[in-house]
mmCIF file with all atom_site columns, C-alpha atoms in Angstrom:
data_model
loop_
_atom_site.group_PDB
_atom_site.id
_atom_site.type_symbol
_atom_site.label_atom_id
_atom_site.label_alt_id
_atom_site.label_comp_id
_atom_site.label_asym_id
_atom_site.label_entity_id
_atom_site.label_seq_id
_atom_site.pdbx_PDB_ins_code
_atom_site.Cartn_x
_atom_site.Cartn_y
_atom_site.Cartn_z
_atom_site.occupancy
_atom_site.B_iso_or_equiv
_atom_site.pdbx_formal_charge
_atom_site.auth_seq_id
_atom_site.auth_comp_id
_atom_site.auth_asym_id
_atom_site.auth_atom_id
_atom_site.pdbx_PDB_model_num
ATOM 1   C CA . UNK R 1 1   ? 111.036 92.889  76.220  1.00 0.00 ? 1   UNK R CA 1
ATOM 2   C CA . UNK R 1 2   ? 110.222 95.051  79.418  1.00 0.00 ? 2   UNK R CA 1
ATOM 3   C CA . UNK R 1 3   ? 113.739 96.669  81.448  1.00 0.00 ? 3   UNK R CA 1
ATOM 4   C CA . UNK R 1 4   ? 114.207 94.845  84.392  1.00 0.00 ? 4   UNK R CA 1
ATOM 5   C CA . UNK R 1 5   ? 114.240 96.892  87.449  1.00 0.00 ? 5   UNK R CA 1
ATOM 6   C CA . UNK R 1 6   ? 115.337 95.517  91.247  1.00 0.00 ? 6   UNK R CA 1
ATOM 7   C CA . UNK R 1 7   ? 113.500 97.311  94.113  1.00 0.00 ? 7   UNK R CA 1
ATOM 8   C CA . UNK R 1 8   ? 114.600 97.682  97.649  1.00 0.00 ? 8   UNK R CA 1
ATOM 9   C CA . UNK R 1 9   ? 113.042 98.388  101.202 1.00 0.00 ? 9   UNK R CA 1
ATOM 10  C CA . UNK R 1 10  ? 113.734 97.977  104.679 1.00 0.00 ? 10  UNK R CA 1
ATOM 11  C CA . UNK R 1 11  ? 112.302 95.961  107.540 1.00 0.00 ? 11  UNK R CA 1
ATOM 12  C CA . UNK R 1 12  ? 110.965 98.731  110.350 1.00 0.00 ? 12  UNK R CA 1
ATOM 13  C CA . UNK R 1 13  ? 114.174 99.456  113.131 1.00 0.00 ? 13  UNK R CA 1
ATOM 14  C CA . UNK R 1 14  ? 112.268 100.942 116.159 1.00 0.00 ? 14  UNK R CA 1
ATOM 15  C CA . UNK R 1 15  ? 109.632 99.362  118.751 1.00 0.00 ? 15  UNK R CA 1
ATOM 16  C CA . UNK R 1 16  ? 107.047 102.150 118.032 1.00 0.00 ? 16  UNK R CA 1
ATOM 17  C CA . UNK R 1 17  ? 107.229 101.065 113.907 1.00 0.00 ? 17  UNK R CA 1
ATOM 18  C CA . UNK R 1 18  ? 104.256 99.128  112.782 1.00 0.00 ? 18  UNK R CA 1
ATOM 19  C CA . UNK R 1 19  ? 105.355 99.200  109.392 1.00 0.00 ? 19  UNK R CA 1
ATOM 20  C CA . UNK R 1 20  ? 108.169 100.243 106.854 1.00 0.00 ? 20  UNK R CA 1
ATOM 21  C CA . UNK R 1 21  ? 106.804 102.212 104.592 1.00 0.00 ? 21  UNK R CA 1
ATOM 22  C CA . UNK R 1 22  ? 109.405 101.973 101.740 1.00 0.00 ? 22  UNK R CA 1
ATOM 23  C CA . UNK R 1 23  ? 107.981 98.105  102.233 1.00 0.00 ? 23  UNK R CA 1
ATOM 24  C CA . UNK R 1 24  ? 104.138 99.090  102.063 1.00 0.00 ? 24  UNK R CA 1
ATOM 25  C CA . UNK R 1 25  ? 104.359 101.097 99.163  1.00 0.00 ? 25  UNK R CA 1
ATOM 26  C CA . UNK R 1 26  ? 106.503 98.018  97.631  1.00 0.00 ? 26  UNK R CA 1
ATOM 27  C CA . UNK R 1 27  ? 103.311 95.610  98.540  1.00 0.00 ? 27  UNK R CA 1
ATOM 28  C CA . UNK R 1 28  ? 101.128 98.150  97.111  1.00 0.00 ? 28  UNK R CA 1
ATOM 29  C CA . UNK R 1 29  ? 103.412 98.152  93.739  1.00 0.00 ? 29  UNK R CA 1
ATOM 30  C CA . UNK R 1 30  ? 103.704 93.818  93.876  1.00 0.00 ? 30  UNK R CA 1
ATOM 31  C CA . UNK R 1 31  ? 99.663  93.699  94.096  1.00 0.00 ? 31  UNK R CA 1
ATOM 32  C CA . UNK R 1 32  ? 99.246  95.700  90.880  1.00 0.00 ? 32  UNK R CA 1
ATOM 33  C CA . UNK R 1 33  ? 101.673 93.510  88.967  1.00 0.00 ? 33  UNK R CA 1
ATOM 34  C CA . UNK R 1 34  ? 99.424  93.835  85.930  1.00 0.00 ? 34  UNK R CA 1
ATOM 35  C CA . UNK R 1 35  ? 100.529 97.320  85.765  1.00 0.00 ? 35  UNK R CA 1
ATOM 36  C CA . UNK R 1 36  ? 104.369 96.340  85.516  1.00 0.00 ? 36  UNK R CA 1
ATOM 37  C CA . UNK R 1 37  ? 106.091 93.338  83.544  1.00 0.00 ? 37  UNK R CA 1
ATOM 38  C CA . UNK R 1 38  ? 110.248 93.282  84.497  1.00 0.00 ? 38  UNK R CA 1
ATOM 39  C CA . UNK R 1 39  ? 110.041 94.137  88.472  1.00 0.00 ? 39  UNK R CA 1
ATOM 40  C CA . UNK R 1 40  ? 112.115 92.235  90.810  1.00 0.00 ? 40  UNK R CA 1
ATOM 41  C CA . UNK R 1 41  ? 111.284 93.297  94.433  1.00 0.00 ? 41  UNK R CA 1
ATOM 42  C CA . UNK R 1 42  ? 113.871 92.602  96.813  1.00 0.00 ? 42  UNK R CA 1
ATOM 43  C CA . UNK R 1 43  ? 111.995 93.426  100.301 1.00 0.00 ? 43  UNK R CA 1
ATOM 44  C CA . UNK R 1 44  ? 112.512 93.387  103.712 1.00 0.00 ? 44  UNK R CA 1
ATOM 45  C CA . UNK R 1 45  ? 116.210 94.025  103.806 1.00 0.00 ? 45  UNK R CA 1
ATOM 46  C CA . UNK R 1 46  ? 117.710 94.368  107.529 1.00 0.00 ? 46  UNK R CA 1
ATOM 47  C CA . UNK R 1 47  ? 118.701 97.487  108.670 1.00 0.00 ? 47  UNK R CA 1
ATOM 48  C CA . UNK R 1 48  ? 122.575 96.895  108.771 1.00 0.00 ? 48  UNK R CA 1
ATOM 49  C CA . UNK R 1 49  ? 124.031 98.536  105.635 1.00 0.00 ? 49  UNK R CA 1
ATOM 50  C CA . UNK R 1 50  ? 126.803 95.452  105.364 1.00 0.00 ? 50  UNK R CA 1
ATOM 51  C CA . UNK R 1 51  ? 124.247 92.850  104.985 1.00 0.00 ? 51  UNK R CA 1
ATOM 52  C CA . UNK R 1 52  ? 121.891 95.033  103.334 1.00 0.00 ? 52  UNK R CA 1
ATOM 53  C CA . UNK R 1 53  ? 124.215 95.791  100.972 1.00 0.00 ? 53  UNK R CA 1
ATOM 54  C CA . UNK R 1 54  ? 125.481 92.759  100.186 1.00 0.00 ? 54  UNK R CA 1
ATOM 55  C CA . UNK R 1 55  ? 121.777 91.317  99.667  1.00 0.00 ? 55  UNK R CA 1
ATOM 56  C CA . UNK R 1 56  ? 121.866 93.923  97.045  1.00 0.00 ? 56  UNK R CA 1
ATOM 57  C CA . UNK R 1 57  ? 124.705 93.570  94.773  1.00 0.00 ? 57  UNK R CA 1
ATOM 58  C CA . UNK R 1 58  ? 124.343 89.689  95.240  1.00 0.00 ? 58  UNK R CA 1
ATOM 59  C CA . UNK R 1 59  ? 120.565 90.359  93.552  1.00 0.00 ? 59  UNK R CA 1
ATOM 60  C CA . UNK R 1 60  ? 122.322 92.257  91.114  1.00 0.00 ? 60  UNK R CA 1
ATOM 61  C CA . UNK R 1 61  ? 124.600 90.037  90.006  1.00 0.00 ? 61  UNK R CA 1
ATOM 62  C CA . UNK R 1 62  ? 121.954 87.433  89.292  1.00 0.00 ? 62  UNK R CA 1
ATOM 63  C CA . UNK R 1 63  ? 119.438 89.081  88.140  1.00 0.00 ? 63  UNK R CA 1
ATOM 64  C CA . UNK R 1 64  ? 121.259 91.871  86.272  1.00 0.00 ? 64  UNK R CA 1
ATOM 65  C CA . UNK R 1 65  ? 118.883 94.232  86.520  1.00 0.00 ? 65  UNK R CA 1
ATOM 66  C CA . UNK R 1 66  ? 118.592 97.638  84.060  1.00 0.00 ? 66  UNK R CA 1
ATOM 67  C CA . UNK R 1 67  ? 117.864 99.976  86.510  1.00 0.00 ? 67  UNK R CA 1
ATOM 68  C CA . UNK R 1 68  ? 117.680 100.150 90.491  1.00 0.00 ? 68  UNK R CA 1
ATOM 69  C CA . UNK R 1 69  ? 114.994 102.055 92.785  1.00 0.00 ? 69  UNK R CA 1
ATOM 70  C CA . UNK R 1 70  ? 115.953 101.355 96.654  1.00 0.00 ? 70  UNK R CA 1
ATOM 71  C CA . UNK R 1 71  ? 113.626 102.368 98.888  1.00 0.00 ? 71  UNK R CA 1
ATOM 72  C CA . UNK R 1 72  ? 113.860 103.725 102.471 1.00 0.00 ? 72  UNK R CA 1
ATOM 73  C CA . UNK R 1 73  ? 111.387 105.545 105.083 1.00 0.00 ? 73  UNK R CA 1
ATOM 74  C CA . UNK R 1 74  ? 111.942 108.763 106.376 1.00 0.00 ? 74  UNK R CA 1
ATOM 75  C CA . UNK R 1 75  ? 109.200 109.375 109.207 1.00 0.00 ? 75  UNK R CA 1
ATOM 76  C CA . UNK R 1 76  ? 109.963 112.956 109.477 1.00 0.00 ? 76  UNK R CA 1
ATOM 77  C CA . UNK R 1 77  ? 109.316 113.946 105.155 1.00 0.00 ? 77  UNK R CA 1
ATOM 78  C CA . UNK R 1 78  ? 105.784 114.284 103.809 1.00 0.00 ? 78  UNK R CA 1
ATOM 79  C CA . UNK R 1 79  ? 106.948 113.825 100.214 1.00 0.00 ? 79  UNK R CA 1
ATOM 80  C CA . UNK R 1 80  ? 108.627 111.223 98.262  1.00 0.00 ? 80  UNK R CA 1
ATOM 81  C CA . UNK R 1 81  ? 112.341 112.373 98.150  1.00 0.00 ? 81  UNK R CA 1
ATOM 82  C CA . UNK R 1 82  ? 114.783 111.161 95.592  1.00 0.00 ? 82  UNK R CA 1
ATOM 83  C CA . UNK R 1 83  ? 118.343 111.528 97.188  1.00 0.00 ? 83  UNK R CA 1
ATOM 84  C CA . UNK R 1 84  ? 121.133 113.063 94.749  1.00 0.00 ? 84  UNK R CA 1
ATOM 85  C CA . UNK R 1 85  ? 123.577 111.608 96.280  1.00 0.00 ? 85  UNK R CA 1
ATOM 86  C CA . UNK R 1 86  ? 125.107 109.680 99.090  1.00 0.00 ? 86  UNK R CA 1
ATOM 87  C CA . UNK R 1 87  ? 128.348 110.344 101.261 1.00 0.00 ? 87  UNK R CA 1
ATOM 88  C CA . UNK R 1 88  ? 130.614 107.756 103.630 1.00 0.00 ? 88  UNK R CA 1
ATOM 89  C CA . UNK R 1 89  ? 133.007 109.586 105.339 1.00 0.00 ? 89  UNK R CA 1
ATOM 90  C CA . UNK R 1 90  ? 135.094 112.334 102.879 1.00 0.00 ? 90  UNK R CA 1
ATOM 91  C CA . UNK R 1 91  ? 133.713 110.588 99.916  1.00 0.00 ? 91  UNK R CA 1
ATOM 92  C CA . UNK R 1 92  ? 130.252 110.997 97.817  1.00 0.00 ? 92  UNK R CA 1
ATOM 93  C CA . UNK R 1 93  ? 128.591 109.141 95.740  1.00 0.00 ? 93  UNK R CA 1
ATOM 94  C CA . UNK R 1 94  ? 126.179 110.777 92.829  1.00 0.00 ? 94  UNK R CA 1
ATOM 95  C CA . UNK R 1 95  ? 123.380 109.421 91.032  1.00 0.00 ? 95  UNK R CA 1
ATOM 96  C CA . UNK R 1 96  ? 124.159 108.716 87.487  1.00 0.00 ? 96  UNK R CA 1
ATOM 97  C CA . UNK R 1 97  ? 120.742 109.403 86.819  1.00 0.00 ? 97  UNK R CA 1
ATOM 98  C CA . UNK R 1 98  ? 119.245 112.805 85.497  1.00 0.00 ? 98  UNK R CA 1
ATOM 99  C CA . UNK R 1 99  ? 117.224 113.781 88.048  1.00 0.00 ? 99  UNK R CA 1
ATOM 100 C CA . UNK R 1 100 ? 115.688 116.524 86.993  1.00 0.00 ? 100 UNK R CA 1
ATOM 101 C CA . UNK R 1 101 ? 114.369 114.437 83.903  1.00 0.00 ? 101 UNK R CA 1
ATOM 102 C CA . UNK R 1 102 ? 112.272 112.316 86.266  1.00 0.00 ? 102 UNK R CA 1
ATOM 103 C CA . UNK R 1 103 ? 111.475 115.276 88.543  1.00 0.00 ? 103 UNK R CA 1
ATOM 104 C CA . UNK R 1 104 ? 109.584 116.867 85.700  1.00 0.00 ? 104 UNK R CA 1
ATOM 105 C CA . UNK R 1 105 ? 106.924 114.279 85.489  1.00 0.00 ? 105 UNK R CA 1
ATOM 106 C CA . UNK R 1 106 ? 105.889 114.567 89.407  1.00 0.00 ? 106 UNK R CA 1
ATOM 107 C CA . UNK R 1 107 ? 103.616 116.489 91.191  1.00 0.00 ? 107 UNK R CA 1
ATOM 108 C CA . UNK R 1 108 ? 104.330 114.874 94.943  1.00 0.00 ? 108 UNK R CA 1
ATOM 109 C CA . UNK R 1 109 ? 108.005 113.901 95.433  1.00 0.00 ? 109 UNK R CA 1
ATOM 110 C CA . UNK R 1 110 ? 111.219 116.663 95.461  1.00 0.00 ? 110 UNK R CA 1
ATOM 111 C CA . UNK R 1 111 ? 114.881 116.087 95.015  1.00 0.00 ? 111 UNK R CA 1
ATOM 112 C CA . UNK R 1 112 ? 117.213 115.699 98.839  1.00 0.00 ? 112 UNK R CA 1
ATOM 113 C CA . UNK R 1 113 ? 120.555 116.173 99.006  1.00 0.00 ? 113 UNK R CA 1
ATOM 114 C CA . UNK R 1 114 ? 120.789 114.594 102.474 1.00 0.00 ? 114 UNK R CA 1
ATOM 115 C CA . UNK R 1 115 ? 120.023 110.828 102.303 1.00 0.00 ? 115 UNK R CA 1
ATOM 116 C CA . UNK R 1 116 ? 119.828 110.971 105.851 1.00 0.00 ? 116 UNK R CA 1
ATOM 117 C CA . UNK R 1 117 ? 123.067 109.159 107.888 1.00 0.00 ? 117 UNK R CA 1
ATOM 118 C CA . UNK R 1 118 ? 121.922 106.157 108.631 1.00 0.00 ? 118 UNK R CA 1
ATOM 119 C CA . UNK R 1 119 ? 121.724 102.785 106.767 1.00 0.00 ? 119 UNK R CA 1
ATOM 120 C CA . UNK R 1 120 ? 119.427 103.864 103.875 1.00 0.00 ? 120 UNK R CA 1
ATOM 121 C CA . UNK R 1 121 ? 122.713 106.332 102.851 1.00 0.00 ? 121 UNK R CA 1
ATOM 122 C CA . UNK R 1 122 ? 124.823 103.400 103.546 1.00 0.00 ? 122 UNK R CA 1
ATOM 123 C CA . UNK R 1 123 ? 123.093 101.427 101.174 1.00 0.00 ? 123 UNK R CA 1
ATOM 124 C CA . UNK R 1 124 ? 123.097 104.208 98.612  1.00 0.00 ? 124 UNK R CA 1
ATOM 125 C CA . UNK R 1 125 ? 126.790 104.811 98.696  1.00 0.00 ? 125 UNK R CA 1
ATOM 126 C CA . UNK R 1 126 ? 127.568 101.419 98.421  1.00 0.00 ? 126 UNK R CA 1
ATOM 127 C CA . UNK R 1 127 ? 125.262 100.207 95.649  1.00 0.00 ? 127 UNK R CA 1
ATOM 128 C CA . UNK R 1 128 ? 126.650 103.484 93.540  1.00 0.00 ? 128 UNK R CA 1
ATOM 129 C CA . UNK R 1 129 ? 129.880 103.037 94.726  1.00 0.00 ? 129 UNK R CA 1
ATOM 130 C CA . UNK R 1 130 ? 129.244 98.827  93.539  1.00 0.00 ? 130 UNK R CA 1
ATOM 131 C CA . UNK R 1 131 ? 128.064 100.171 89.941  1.00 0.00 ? 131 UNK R CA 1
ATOM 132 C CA . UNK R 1 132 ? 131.064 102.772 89.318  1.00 0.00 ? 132 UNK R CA 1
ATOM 133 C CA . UNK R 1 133 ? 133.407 100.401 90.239  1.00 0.00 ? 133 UNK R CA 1
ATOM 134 C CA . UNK R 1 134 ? 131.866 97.618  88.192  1.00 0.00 ? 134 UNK R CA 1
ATOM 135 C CA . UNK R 1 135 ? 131.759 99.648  85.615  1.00 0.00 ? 135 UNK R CA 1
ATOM 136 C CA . UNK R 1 136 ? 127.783 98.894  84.884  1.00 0.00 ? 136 UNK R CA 1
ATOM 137 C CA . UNK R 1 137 ? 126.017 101.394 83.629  1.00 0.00 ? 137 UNK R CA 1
ATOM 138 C CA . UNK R 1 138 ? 123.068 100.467 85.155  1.00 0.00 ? 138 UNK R CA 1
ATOM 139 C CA . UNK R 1 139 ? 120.806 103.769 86.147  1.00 0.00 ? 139 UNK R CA 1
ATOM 140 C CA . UNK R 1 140 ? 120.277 103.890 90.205  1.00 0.00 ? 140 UNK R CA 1
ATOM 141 C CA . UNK R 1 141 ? 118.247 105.928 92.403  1.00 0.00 ? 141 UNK R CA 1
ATOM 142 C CA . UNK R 1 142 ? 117.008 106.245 96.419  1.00 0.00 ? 142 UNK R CA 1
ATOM 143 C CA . UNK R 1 143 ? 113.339 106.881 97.158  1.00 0.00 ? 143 UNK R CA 1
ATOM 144 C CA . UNK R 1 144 ? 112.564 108.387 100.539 1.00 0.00 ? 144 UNK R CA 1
ATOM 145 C CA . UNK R 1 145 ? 108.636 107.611 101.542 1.00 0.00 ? 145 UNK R CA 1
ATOM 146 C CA . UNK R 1 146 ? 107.162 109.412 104.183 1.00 0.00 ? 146 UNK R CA 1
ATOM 147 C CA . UNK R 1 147 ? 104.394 107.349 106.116 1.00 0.00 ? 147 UNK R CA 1
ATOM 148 C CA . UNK R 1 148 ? 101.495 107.015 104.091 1.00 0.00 ? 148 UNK R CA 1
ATOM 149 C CA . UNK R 1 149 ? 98.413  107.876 105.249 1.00 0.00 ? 149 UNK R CA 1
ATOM 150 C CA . UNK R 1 150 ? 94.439  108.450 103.967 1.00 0.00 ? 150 UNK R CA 1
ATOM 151 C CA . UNK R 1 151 ? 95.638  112.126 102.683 1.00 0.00 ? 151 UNK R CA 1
ATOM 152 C CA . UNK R 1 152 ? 99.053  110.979 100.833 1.00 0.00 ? 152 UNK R CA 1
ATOM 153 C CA . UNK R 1 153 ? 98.809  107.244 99.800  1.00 0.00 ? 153 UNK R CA 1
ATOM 154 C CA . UNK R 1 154 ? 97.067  107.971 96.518  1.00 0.00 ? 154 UNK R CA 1
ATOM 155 C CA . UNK R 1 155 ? 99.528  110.750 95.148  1.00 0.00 ? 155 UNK R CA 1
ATOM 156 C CA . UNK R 1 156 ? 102.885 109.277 96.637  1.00 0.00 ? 156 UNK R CA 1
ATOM 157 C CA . UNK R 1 157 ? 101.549 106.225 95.086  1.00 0.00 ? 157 UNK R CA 1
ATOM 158 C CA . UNK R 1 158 ? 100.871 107.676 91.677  1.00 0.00 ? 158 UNK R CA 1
ATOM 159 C CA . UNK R 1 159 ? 104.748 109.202 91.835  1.00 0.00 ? 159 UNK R CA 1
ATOM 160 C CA . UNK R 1 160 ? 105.839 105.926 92.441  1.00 0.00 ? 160 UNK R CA 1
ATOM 161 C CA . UNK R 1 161 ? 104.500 104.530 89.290  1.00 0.00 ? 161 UNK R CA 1
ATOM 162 C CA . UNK R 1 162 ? 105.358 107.592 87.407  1.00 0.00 ? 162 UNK R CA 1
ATOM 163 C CA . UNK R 1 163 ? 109.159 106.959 88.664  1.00 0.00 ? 163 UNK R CA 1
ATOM 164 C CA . UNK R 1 164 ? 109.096 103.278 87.711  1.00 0.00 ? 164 UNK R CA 1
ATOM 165 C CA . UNK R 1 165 ? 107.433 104.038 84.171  1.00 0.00 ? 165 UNK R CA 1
ATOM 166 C CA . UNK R 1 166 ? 110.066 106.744 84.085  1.00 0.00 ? 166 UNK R CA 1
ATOM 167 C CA . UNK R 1 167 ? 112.863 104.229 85.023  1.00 0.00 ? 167 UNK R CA 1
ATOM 168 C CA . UNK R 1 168 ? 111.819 101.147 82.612  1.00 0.00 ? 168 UNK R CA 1
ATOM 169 C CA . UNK R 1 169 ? 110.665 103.569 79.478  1.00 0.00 ? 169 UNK R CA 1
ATOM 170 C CA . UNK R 1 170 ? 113.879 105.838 78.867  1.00 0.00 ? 170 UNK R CA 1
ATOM 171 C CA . UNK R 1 171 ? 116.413 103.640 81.342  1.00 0.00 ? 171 UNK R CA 1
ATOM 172 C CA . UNK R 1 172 ? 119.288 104.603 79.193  1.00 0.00 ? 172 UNK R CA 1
ATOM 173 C CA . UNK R 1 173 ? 118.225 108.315 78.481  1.00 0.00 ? 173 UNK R CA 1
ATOM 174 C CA . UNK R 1 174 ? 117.795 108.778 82.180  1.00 0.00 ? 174 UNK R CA 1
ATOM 175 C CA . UNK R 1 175 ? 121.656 109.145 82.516  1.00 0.00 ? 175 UNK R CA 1
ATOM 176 C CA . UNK R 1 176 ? 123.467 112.118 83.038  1.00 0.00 ? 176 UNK R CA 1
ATOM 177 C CA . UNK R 1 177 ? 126.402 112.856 80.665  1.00 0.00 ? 177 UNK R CA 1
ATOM 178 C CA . UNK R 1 178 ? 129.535 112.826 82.663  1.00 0.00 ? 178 UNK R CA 1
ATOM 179 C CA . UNK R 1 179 ? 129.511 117.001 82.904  1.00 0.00 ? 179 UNK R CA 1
ATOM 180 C CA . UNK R 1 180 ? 127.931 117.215 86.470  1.00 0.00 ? 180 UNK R CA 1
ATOM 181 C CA . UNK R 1 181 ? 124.314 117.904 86.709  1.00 0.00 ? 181 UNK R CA 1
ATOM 182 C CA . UNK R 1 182 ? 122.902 120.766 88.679  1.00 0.00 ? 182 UNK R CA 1
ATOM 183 C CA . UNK R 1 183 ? 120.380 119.321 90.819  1.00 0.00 ? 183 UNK R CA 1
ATOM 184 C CA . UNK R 1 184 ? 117.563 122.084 92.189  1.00 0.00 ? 184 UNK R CA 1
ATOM 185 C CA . UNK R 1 185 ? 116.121 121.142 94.908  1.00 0.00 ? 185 UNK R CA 1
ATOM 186 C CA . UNK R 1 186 ? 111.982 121.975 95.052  1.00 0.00 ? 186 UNK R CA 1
#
């Protein structure tokens, strides 16, 4: 039996967006589904962190999912970029997972510590902030894509599926034990 994992992107937000491209990587992900048994793509989400969010944890409570990738452009990175952590106000949210574990394993994505203040760190704090007080122990995690391209489609695509693999192969090793984790950034 494969680990179920529930992925997340966004619709685009601005006039001059073609395309999401958190979304187009998902597509590219969905039309290799030979490679993956256990995905559940949720895609598309608005960009309003409320309904976003609630999209989310209402997914999760159906389909109870193992472990969670959301996904979310960022126009200005040329990596992938998987946020630490995510912060509403005075409070922060941290991944349970062990980044660094995943990190290892990838040759075209760093670690952020700034999921950028706007609805793709609103999500992220409130999907963590969902799981902690659910008490699920379910690994999560934010991907940042930058636009793909001819030069960076290949290898950002290749990290993806080396995160996923990562994510459904050691789900439950991937978390950190409850001493904080120092998270280098590349």
């Amino acid at each position: 039996m494969s680990i179920k994992l529930l992925l997340t992107s966004f619709q685009t937000w601005l006039p001059h967006q073609v395309s999401n491209s958190s979304d187009d990587l998902l597509e590219i992900i969905e039309s290799k589904h030979d490679l993956f048994d256990g995905l559940f793509v949720l895609r598309k989400l608005p960009v309003n962190t409320q309904i976003a969010s609630d999209r989310v944890i209402e997914t999760i409570k159906v389909i109870q999912p193992q472990g969670i990738i959301c996904c979310g452009m960022a126009e200005s990175r040329e990596l992938l970029t998987i946020e630490s952590q995510a912060i509403c106000g005075d409070s922060c949210m941290v991944t349970p997972v062990n980044l660094n574990s995943i990190l290892d394993k990838l040759f075209y994505t760093k670690i952020s510590h700034d999921a950028g203040k706007f609805v793709c760190e609103g999500l992220y704090y409130q999907i963590l902030n969902y799981l902690e007080n659910q008490n699920l122990n379910i690994p999560c995690i934010f991907v940042h894509v930058p636009l793909l391209n001819y030069h960076n489609r290949e290898k950002i695509e290749q990290d993806f599926i080396t995160i996923i693999s990562c994510m459904q192969s050691n789900c439950v090793d991937l978390i950190a034990t409850k001493n904080p984790q120092k998270i280098e950034p590349i």
